[in-house]
Amino acid sequence: MAGISLRTSGNWLMNELGLYSILGSSRDSKLLCLQRFIRLFAYGASTLILALYLSNLGITDARIGLFMSMTLWGDVVISFILTLFADGLGRRRILMLGAALMAASGLVFALSRQYWVLVAAAIFGVISPSGNEIGPFKAIEESTLSQLSPAAIRSDIFAWYVLLGNAGTACGMVTCGWLVQWLQTLDGWTAIPAHRVIFVIYALLGIVKLILAIMLSDRCESEPPQQEYQKVTELNDIEIESLLSRDDDDDITQDQPAPKLNPKPLLPLPKKNYALFPSISPTSRTILLKLSVLFSFDSFASGIASASWITYFFTTKFSLPEGNLGTLFFTTSIIGALSNLVASSISKRIGLLKTMVFTHLPSAIFLALIPLPATAFPAMTFLVLRACTQNMDQAPRQAFLAAAVLPSERTAVMGVVNVVKTLSQSGGPVLTGWLVGMKKFWMAFLIAGALKAGYDLAMLKMFLGYRSREEVEAQLERRGAAA
């Protein structure tokens, strides 16, 4: 009996953590998650030293902030173009192109000291000033994972996708911190050459990512139409009303008549090779508009308190060396990574939306408290506490977005969302650079915390009781089967 109970408990734990889901996923899904780990390792390593490297080159704080913002502005344009045409040109081709540019960017940072050359390399090679995901990769990978993963396990797959990304950031930061600190103990080594070694590693990781992208199969591409004319089930007015309803009831009442499904023939679908511009349905556009407005506030706050600025804050205020700084951010990133598994389990019980809001709100409060202590330990404590729930909204948010739109719209919708988020985030570093120059660094944390808290409360207000397309269609199918 004890053996059976232990085995049952083990199976329950494996299921709660999503291990069965990720282990049973396709080879392509595993390759995409591995690519994210490699990419975020590179982002974490470069983020830890980016502001310090530019400062050591003699660049002022205001120009460092402008550098980060211009990097994000340029990324908006590149991400918009590449994600817009990704399904038409081929997702794997876009991923391979991005990996090649990433490798080239690392070499430029390792060899050049010119400000505008570095700006161009950061834009085209996707150097992340925040340590988080920027560029076209995320939207393409998330759309592909949504296509490869059944709806029942999609939140688990996204949880592991986010976890591996956070783990990559953590490993990149701690490796970079201690490597830079060790290199500076060698004879003749100063900060700038030590930092340039990190960018050489960044370039090598771009090559590794390129190899992984080449290994992806045809199943990663957008699904072609199965026939020249196809029939789809369109939601009528009653269904659309229930889809966008704020009614808190989880099920359609039994006494309510089932709405009729009206199959309508669509126009001939365009050939895949010419389907460069994706179409987004009116219902999805409504959801996209609401989410874009909300995400823009959260992302602007993230730009104000980006990882590069936080590392710069702890270095300038508390004089933490690179090794200790890397260990600190390794700890926060690992905590953030593990919290995603907890978020996946919570979302199965209280829903995606409530998980997003109730886990993200405490992190906003702790963010605002970071600059208040006069010594390093309390500030580090607030940073660690923030990390406990900072990333728990990411996997539920992506699963929420994937369920809200049609499968054929996901790449374009996620691309638009990422562009909006990056564009909003790009304004933050300029504001922080100005505040740093005014000796009011602490205000950046307070503003960022307040904006993030406002985003959480607005998200809850606008989408409480919302039911996605998949939820509504699943309910209608159950009603039809019961009838």
Coordinates of C-alpha atoms in Angstrom, one line a residue:
M1 CA 0.0 0.0 0.0
A2 CA 2.8 2.4 0.9
G3 CA 4.5 1.7 -2.5
I4 CA 1.2 2.4 -4.3
S5 CA 0.6 5.6 -2.3
L6 CA 4.2 6.8 -3.0
R7 CA 3.8 6.1 -6.7
T8 CA 0.5 7.9 -6.8
S9 CA 2.0 10.9 -5.0
G10 CA 4.9 10.9 -7.5
N11 CA 2.5 10.8 -10.4
W12 CA 0.5 13.6 -8.9
L13 CA 3.6 15.7 -8.4
M14 CA 4.8 15.0 -12.0
N15 CA 1.5 16.0 -13.3
E16 CA 1.2 19.2 -11.2
L17 CA 4.7 20.3 -12.3
G18 CA 3.9 19.6 -15.9
L19 CA 6.8 17.1 -16.3
Y20 CA 4.7 14.6 -18.1
S21 CA 3.6 17.3 -20.5
I22 CA 7.1 18.6 -21.4
L23 CA 8.6 15.1 -21.5
G24 CA 5.8 13.9 -23.8
S25 CA 6.0 16.9 -26.0
S26 CA 7.4 16.8 -29.6
R27 CA 11.1 17.0 -30.5
D28 CA 10.5 20.5 -32.0
S29 CA 8.9 21.7 -28.8
K30 CA 12.0 20.6 -26.8
L31 CA 14.3 22.3 -29.4
L32 CA 12.4 25.5 -29.1
C33 CA 12.7 25.4 -25.3
L34 CA 16.4 24.7 -25.6
Q35 CA 16.8 27.6 -28.0
R36 CA 15.2 29.9 -25.5
F37 CA 17.5 28.7 -22.7
I38 CA 20.6 29.4 -25.0
R39 CA 19.3 32.8 -26.0
L40 CA 18.4 34.0 -22.5
F41 CA 21.7 32.8 -21.2
A42 CA 23.3 35.2 -23.7
Y43 CA 20.9 37.9 -22.8
G44 CA 21.5 37.5 -19.1
A45 CA 25.3 37.5 -19.5
S46 CA 25.3 40.7 -21.6
T47 CA 22.7 42.5 -19.5
L48 CA 24.7 42.2 -16.3
I49 CA 27.6 44.2 -17.8
L50 CA 25.9 46.3 -20.5
A51 CA 25.5 49.5 -18.6
L52 CA 28.8 49.1 -16.8
Y53 CA 30.6 48.4 -20.2
L54 CA 29.1 51.5 -21.8
S55 CA 30.0 53.6 -18.7
N56 CA 33.6 52.3 -18.8
L57 CA 33.8 53.4 -22.4
G58 CA 33.1 56.9 -21.2
I59 CA 29.5 57.2 -22.2
T60 CA 27.3 59.3 -19.9
D61 CA 24.3 58.0 -18.0
A62 CA 21.9 60.0 -20.2
R63 CA 23.4 58.5 -23.3
I64 CA 23.3 55.0 -21.8
G65 CA 19.6 55.5 -21.3
L66 CA 19.2 56.7 -24.8
F67 CA 21.2 53.7 -26.0
M68 CA 18.8 51.3 -24.3
S69 CA 15.8 53.1 -25.7
M70 CA 17.1 53.3 -29.3
T71 CA 17.9 49.6 -29.1
L72 CA 14.3 48.9 -28.2
W73 CA 12.9 51.3 -30.8
G74 CA 14.9 49.6 -33.5
D75 CA 13.8 46.2 -32.2
V76 CA 10.2 47.3 -32.6
V77 CA 10.6 47.8 -36.4
I78 CA 12.6 44.6 -36.9
S79 CA 10.2 42.5 -34.8
F80 CA 7.1 43.9 -36.5
I81 CA 8.5 43.2 -40.0
L82 CA 9.8 39.8 -39.2
T83 CA 6.8 38.5 -37.3
L84 CA 4.3 40.0 -39.8
F85 CA 5.9 37.9 -42.6
A86 CA 7.1 35.0 -40.5
D87 CA 4.4 32.6 -41.5
G88 CA 4.6 33.5 -45.1
L89 CA 8.4 33.4 -45.4
G90 CA 8.9 30.5 -43.0
R91 CA 9.3 30.5 -39.3
R92 CA 12.5 28.5 -39.3
R93 CA 14.1 30.9 -41.8
I94 CA 13.3 33.9 -39.5
L95 CA 14.7 32.1 -36.5
M96 CA 17.9 31.2 -38.4
L97 CA 18.3 34.8 -39.6
G98 CA 17.9 36.1 -36.1
A99 CA 20.5 33.7 -34.7
A100 CA 23.0 34.8 -37.4
L101 CA 22.4 38.5 -36.6
M102 CA 22.8 37.7 -32.9
A103 CA 26.3 36.2 -33.6
A104 CA 27.4 39.1 -35.7
S105 CA 26.2 41.6 -33.0
G106 CA 28.3 39.9 -30.3
L107 CA 31.5 40.3 -32.5
V108 CA 30.8 43.9 -33.1
F109 CA 30.5 44.6 -29.4
A110 CA 33.7 42.8 -28.8
L111 CA 35.6 44.8 -31.4
S112 CA 34.2 48.3 -31.5
R113 CA 34.1 51.3 -29.2
Q114 CA 32.0 53.6 -31.4
Y115 CA 28.7 54.6 -29.8
W116 CA 26.6 54.6 -33.0
V117 CA 28.2 51.4 -34.3
L118 CA 27.2 49.7 -31.0
V119 CA 23.7 51.1 -31.3
A120 CA 23.3 49.6 -34.8
A121 CA 24.7 46.3 -33.6
A122 CA 22.4 46.2 -30.6
I123 CA 19.4 46.9 -32.8
F124 CA 20.1 44.4 -35.6
G125 CA 21.7 41.8 -33.3
V126 CA 19.1 42.0 -30.6
I127 CA 21.2 42.9 -27.5
S128 CA 18.7 42.9 -24.6
P129 CA 19.1 45.9 -22.2
S130 CA 16.6 44.2 -19.8
G131 CA 17.7 40.6 -19.8
N132 CA 14.3 39.7 -20.9
E133 CA 13.0 38.6 -24.3
I134 CA 13.1 41.1 -27.1
G135 CA 13.2 40.6 -30.9
P136 CA 11.0 38.4 -33.1
F137 CA 12.0 35.1 -31.6
K138 CA 9.5 35.0 -28.7
A139 CA 6.4 35.6 -30.8
I140 CA 7.4 33.0 -33.4
E141 CA 8.3 30.4 -30.8
E142 CA 5.2 30.9 -28.8
S143 CA 3.0 30.6 -31.9
T144 CA 4.8 27.4 -32.9
L145 CA 4.5 25.9 -29.4
S146 CA 0.8 26.8 -29.4
Q147 CA 0.4 24.9 -32.7
L148 CA 2.4 21.9 -31.5
S149 CA 0.7 21.7 -28.1
P150 CA -2.8 20.5 -27.3
A151 CA -4.9 23.1 -25.3
A152 CA -5.0 20.8 -22.3
I153 CA -1.2 20.9 -21.7
R154 CA -0.4 24.3 -23.3
S155 CA -0.1 26.1 -20.0
D156 CA 2.4 23.4 -18.8
I157 CA 4.5 23.8 -22.0
F158 CA 4.5 27.6 -21.6
A159 CA 5.5 27.2 -18.0
W160 CA 8.5 25.2 -18.9
Y161 CA 9.3 27.5 -21.8
V162 CA 9.3 30.4 -19.4
L163 CA 11.2 28.5 -16.7
L164 CA 14.0 27.5 -19.0
G165 CA 14.3 31.1 -20.2
N166 CA 14.6 32.4 -16.7
A167 CA 17.0 29.6 -15.8
G168 CA 19.1 30.7 -18.9
T169 CA 19.1 34.2 -17.7
A170 CA 20.2 33.1 -14.2
C171 CA 23.0 30.9 -15.5
G172 CA 24.2 33.6 -17.9
M173 CA 24.3 36.3 -15.1
V174 CA 26.2 34.2 -12.6
T175 CA 28.6 32.9 -15.2
C176 CA 29.3 36.4 -16.5
G177 CA 29.7 37.9 -13.1
W178 CA 32.3 35.5 -11.8
L179 CA 34.1 35.2 -15.1
V180 CA 34.5 39.0 -15.4
Q181 CA 35.6 39.3 -11.8
W182 CA 38.1 36.4 -12.3
L183 CA 39.5 37.9 -15.5
Q184 CA 40.2 41.2 -13.8
T185 CA 42.4 39.5 -11.3
L186 CA 44.8 38.5 -14.1
D187 CA 47.8 40.6 -14.9
G188 CA 47.0 43.2 -17.6
W189 CA 43.2 42.7 -17.6
T190 CA 40.9 45.6 -17.0
A191 CA 37.1 45.9 -17.0
I192 CA 36.8 46.6 -20.8
P193 CA 38.7 43.5 -22.1
A194 CA 36.9 41.3 -19.5
H195 CA 33.5 42.6 -20.7
R196 CA 34.5 42.0 -24.3
V197 CA 35.1 38.3 -23.6
I198 CA 31.4 38.1 -22.6
F199 CA 30.4 39.5 -26.0
V200 CA 32.5 36.9 -27.7
I201 CA 30.7 34.2 -25.8
Y202 CA 27.4 36.0 -26.9
A203 CA 28.5 35.5 -30.5
L204 CA 29.3 31.8 -30.0
L205 CA 25.9 31.2 -28.4
G206 CA 24.3 32.8 -31.5
I207 CA 26.0 30.2 -33.6
V208 CA 24.7 27.4 -31.3
K209 CA 21.2 28.9 -31.6
L210 CA 21.6 28.9 -35.4
I211 CA 22.4 25.2 -35.4
L212 CA 19.4 24.4 -33.2
A213 CA 17.1 26.4 -35.6
I214 CA 18.4 24.4 -38.5
M215 CA 17.4 21.2 -36.7
L216 CA 13.7 22.1 -36.5
S217 CA 11.3 20.2 -38.7
D218 CA 8.6 21.2 -41.2
R219 CA 6.0 20.8 -38.4
C220 CA 7.1 24.2 -37.0
E221 CA 5.8 26.0 -40.1
S222 CA 2.3 27.5 -40.2
E223 CA -0.3 24.9 -41.2
P224 CA -1.3 25.1 -44.9
P225 CA -5.0 25.0 -45.9
Q226 CA -6.2 21.5 -46.3
Q227 CA -8.5 22.3 -49.2
E228 CA -9.2 25.2 -51.6
Y229 CA -12.5 26.0 -49.9
Q230 CA -13.1 25.2 -46.3
K231 CA -16.1 25.7 -44.0
V232 CA -15.6 27.1 -40.6
T233 CA -18.0 27.6 -37.7
E234 CA -18.4 31.3 -37.1
L235 CA -19.7 32.6 -33.8
N236 CA -23.1 34.3 -34.0
D237 CA -24.1 37.3 -32.0
I238 CA -25.1 35.2 -29.0
E239 CA -21.7 33.4 -28.9
I240 CA -19.8 36.6 -29.3
E241 CA -21.7 38.2 -26.4
S242 CA -20.8 35.2 -24.2
L243 CA -17.2 35.3 -25.4
L244 CA -16.7 38.9 -24.3
S245 CA -19.0 38.6 -21.3
R246 CA -17.9 39.5 -17.9
D247 CA -20.4 37.1 -16.4
D248 CA -18.6 35.2 -13.6
D249 CA -20.6 32.0 -14.2
D250 CA -18.3 29.3 -15.6
D251 CA -20.9 27.4 -17.5
I252 CA -23.7 28.1 -19.8
T253 CA -26.9 27.4 -17.9
Q254 CA -28.8 24.3 -18.7
D255 CA -32.1 26.1 -19.4
Q256 CA -30.5 28.4 -21.9
P257 CA -31.0 27.2 -25.5
A258 CA -27.9 26.2 -27.2
P259 CA -27.0 28.8 -29.8
K260 CA -27.0 27.6 -33.4
L261 CA -23.8 27.1 -35.2
N262 CA -23.8 28.7 -38.7
P263 CA -21.3 27.1 -41.1
K264 CA -20.4 29.7 -43.7
P265 CA -18.2 29.2 -46.7
L266 CA -15.2 31.4 -46.8
L267 CA -13.5 32.8 -49.9
P268 CA -10.7 30.6 -51.3
L269 CA -7.8 30.6 -49.1
P270 CA -4.6 32.1 -50.6
K271 CA -1.8 29.9 -51.4
K272 CA 0.7 29.6 -48.5
N273 CA 3.6 31.1 -50.5
Y274 CA 1.6 34.3 -51.0
A275 CA -0.1 34.5 -47.6
L276 CA 2.4 37.1 -46.3
F277 CA -0.2 39.4 -44.6
P278 CA -2.2 37.5 -41.9
S279 CA -5.8 38.4 -41.2
I280 CA -7.1 39.0 -37.7
S281 CA -10.8 38.5 -37.0
P282 CA -12.9 41.4 -35.5
T283 CA -13.3 39.6 -32.1
S284 CA -9.6 38.9 -31.9
R285 CA -8.9 42.6 -32.8
T286 CA -11.0 43.7 -29.8
I287 CA -9.1 41.4 -27.4
L288 CA -5.8 42.5 -29.0
L289 CA -6.6 46.2 -28.5
K290 CA -7.5 45.8 -24.9
L291 CA -4.4 43.7 -24.0
S292 CA -2.1 46.0 -26.0
V293 CA -3.2 49.0 -23.9
L294 CA -2.7 47.1 -20.7
F295 CA 0.6 45.5 -21.6
S296 CA 1.9 48.9 -22.7
F297 CA 1.7 50.2 -19.1
D298 CA 3.4 47.1 -17.7
S299 CA 6.2 47.2 -20.3
F300 CA 6.8 50.9 -19.8
A301 CA 7.4 50.2 -16.1
S302 CA 9.7 47.3 -17.0
G303 CA 11.8 49.7 -19.1
I304 CA 12.0 52.1 -16.2
A305 CA 13.4 49.4 -13.9
S306 CA 15.1 47.1 -16.4
A307 CA 17.7 44.6 -15.3
S308 CA 20.6 46.7 -16.7
W309 CA 19.5 49.7 -14.6
I310 CA 19.0 47.6 -11.5
T311 CA 22.5 46.1 -11.8
Y312 CA 23.8 49.7 -12.3
F313 CA 21.8 50.8 -9.2
F314 CA 23.4 48.1 -6.9
T315 CA 26.8 48.8 -8.3
T316 CA 26.8 52.5 -7.9
K317 CA 24.9 52.7 -4.6
F318 CA 26.3 49.7 -2.8
S319 CA 29.5 49.0 -4.7
L320 CA 28.7 45.3 -5.3
P321 CA 31.4 43.6 -7.4
E322 CA 30.4 41.7 -10.6
G323 CA 30.7 38.3 -9.0
N324 CA 28.3 39.1 -6.1
L325 CA 26.0 40.9 -8.5
G326 CA 25.9 37.8 -10.7
T327 CA 25.1 35.6 -7.7
L328 CA 22.3 37.9 -6.6
F329 CA 20.6 37.9 -10.0
F330 CA 21.3 34.2 -10.4
T331 CA 19.3 33.7 -7.2
T332 CA 16.4 35.9 -8.3
S333 CA 16.3 34.4 -11.7
I334 CA 16.2 30.8 -10.4
I335 CA 13.5 31.7 -7.9
G336 CA 11.6 33.3 -10.8
A337 CA 12.1 30.2 -12.9
L338 CA 10.8 27.8 -10.3
S339 CA 7.8 30.0 -9.5
N340 CA 6.5 29.4 -13.0
L341 CA 5.8 25.7 -12.2
V342 CA 3.8 26.9 -9.2
A343 CA 1.9 29.3 -11.4
S344 CA 1.0 26.5 -13.8
S345 CA -0.5 24.5 -10.9
I346 CA -2.3 27.5 -9.5
S347 CA -3.8 28.4 -12.8
K348 CA -5.5 25.0 -13.1
R349 CA -7.4 25.8 -9.9
I350 CA -8.3 29.5 -10.0
G351 CA -7.9 30.3 -13.7
L352 CA -5.3 32.1 -15.9
L353 CA -6.5 35.6 -15.2
K354 CA -6.5 35.5 -11.4
T355 CA -3.1 33.7 -11.4
M356 CA -1.7 36.5 -13.6
V357 CA -3.0 39.3 -11.3
F358 CA -2.6 37.9 -7.8
T359 CA 1.0 36.7 -8.4
H360 CA 2.2 39.9 -10.2
L361 CA 0.8 42.5 -7.8
P362 CA 3.1 41.6 -4.8
S363 CA 6.1 41.9 -7.1
A364 CA 5.1 45.4 -8.1
I365 CA 5.0 46.4 -4.4
F366 CA 8.4 44.9 -3.6
L367 CA 9.9 46.7 -6.7
A368 CA 8.8 50.1 -5.3
L369 CA 10.5 49.3 -2.0
I370 CA 14.0 48.4 -3.4
P371 CA 15.6 51.9 -3.3
L372 CA 14.3 52.8 0.2
P373 CA 16.9 51.0 2.4
A374 CA 20.2 52.7 3.1
T375 CA 22.1 49.4 3.2
A376 CA 22.5 46.6 0.7
F377 CA 21.0 43.7 2.5
P378 CA 17.4 45.0 2.9
A379 CA 17.4 46.2 -0.7
M380 CA 18.6 42.7 -1.8
T381 CA 15.9 41.2 0.3
F382 CA 13.2 43.2 -1.5
L383 CA 14.7 42.2 -4.9
V384 CA 14.6 38.5 -3.9
L385 CA 11.0 38.9 -2.6
R386 CA 10.0 40.5 -5.9
A387 CA 11.5 37.6 -7.8
C388 CA 9.3 35.1 -5.9
T389 CA 6.2 36.3 -7.9
Q390 CA 7.7 38.5 -10.6
N391 CA 7.5 35.9 -13.4
M392 CA 4.5 33.9 -12.3
D393 CA 2.2 35.7 -14.7
Q394 CA 4.2 35.0 -17.8
A395 CA 3.1 31.4 -18.7
P396 CA -0.6 32.0 -17.8
R397 CA -0.5 35.3 -19.8
Q398 CA 0.8 33.5 -22.9
A399 CA -1.7 30.7 -22.5
F400 CA -4.5 33.2 -22.0
L401 CA -3.5 35.1 -25.2
A402 CA -3.1 31.9 -27.2
A403 CA -6.6 30.7 -26.2
A404 CA -8.2 34.1 -27.0
V405 CA -7.4 34.1 -30.7
L406 CA -7.6 31.7 -33.6
P407 CA -4.6 29.4 -34.3
S408 CA -3.9 31.1 -37.7
E409 CA -3.7 34.5 -35.9
R410 CA -1.3 33.6 -33.1
T411 CA 2.0 34.5 -34.8
A412 CA 0.7 37.9 -36.0
V413 CA -1.2 38.7 -32.7
M414 CA 1.8 37.7 -30.5
G415 CA 4.1 39.6 -32.8
V416 CA 1.9 42.7 -32.4
V417 CA 1.7 42.3 -28.7
N418 CA 5.5 42.0 -28.4
V419 CA 6.0 45.0 -30.6
V420 CA 3.6 47.1 -28.4
K421 CA 5.4 45.9 -25.3
T422 CA 8.8 46.6 -26.7
L423 CA 7.8 50.0 -28.0
S424 CA 6.3 50.9 -24.6
Q425 CA 9.4 49.6 -22.8
S426 CA 11.6 51.7 -25.0
G427 CA 10.5 54.9 -23.3
G428 CA 11.5 53.7 -19.8
P429 CA 15.3 53.8 -20.0
V430 CA 15.3 57.4 -21.2
L431 CA 13.3 58.5 -18.2
T432 CA 15.5 56.5 -15.9
G433 CA 18.7 58.0 -17.4
W434 CA 17.3 61.4 -16.8
L435 CA 16.4 60.6 -13.2
V436 CA 19.8 59.2 -12.6
G437 CA 21.4 62.4 -14.0
M438 CA 19.1 64.3 -11.6
K439 CA 20.3 62.2 -8.6
K440 CA 16.8 60.8 -8.2
F441 CA 17.4 57.1 -9.1
W442 CA 15.0 56.0 -6.3
M443 CA 12.0 57.6 -8.1
A444 CA 12.4 55.2 -11.0
F445 CA 11.6 52.3 -8.8
L446 CA 8.6 54.0 -7.2
I447 CA 7.1 55.0 -10.6
A448 CA 7.7 51.5 -12.0
G449 CA 6.0 49.8 -9.1
A450 CA 3.0 52.1 -9.2
L451 CA 2.5 51.5 -13.0
K452 CA 2.8 47.7 -12.6
A453 CA 0.2 47.7 -9.7
G454 CA -2.1 49.8 -11.8
Y455 CA -1.8 47.3 -14.7
D456 CA -2.7 44.4 -12.5
L457 CA -5.8 46.0 -11.1
A458 CA -6.9 47.2 -14.6
M459 CA -6.4 43.7 -16.0
L460 CA -8.6 42.2 -13.3
K461 CA -11.3 44.9 -13.9
M462 CA -11.4 44.4 -17.6
F463 CA -11.2 40.6 -18.0
L464 CA -12.7 39.2 -14.8
G465 CA -15.3 36.6 -16.0
Y466 CA -13.9 36.5 -19.5
R467 CA -14.1 33.2 -21.5
S468 CA -11.9 32.5 -24.4
R469 CA -12.9 31.1 -27.7
E470 CA -11.6 27.7 -26.8
E471 CA -13.6 27.7 -23.5
V472 CA -16.8 28.7 -25.3
E473 CA -16.4 26.2 -28.1
A474 CA -15.6 23.4 -25.6
Q475 CA -18.8 24.2 -23.7
L476 CA -20.8 24.2 -26.9
E477 CA -19.4 20.9 -27.9
R478 CA -20.2 19.4 -24.5
R479 CA -23.7 20.7 -24.9
G480 CA -24.0 19.3 -28.3
A481 CA -22.7 15.9 -27.2
A482 CA -25.1 15.8 -24.2
A483 CA -28.0 16.6 -26.5

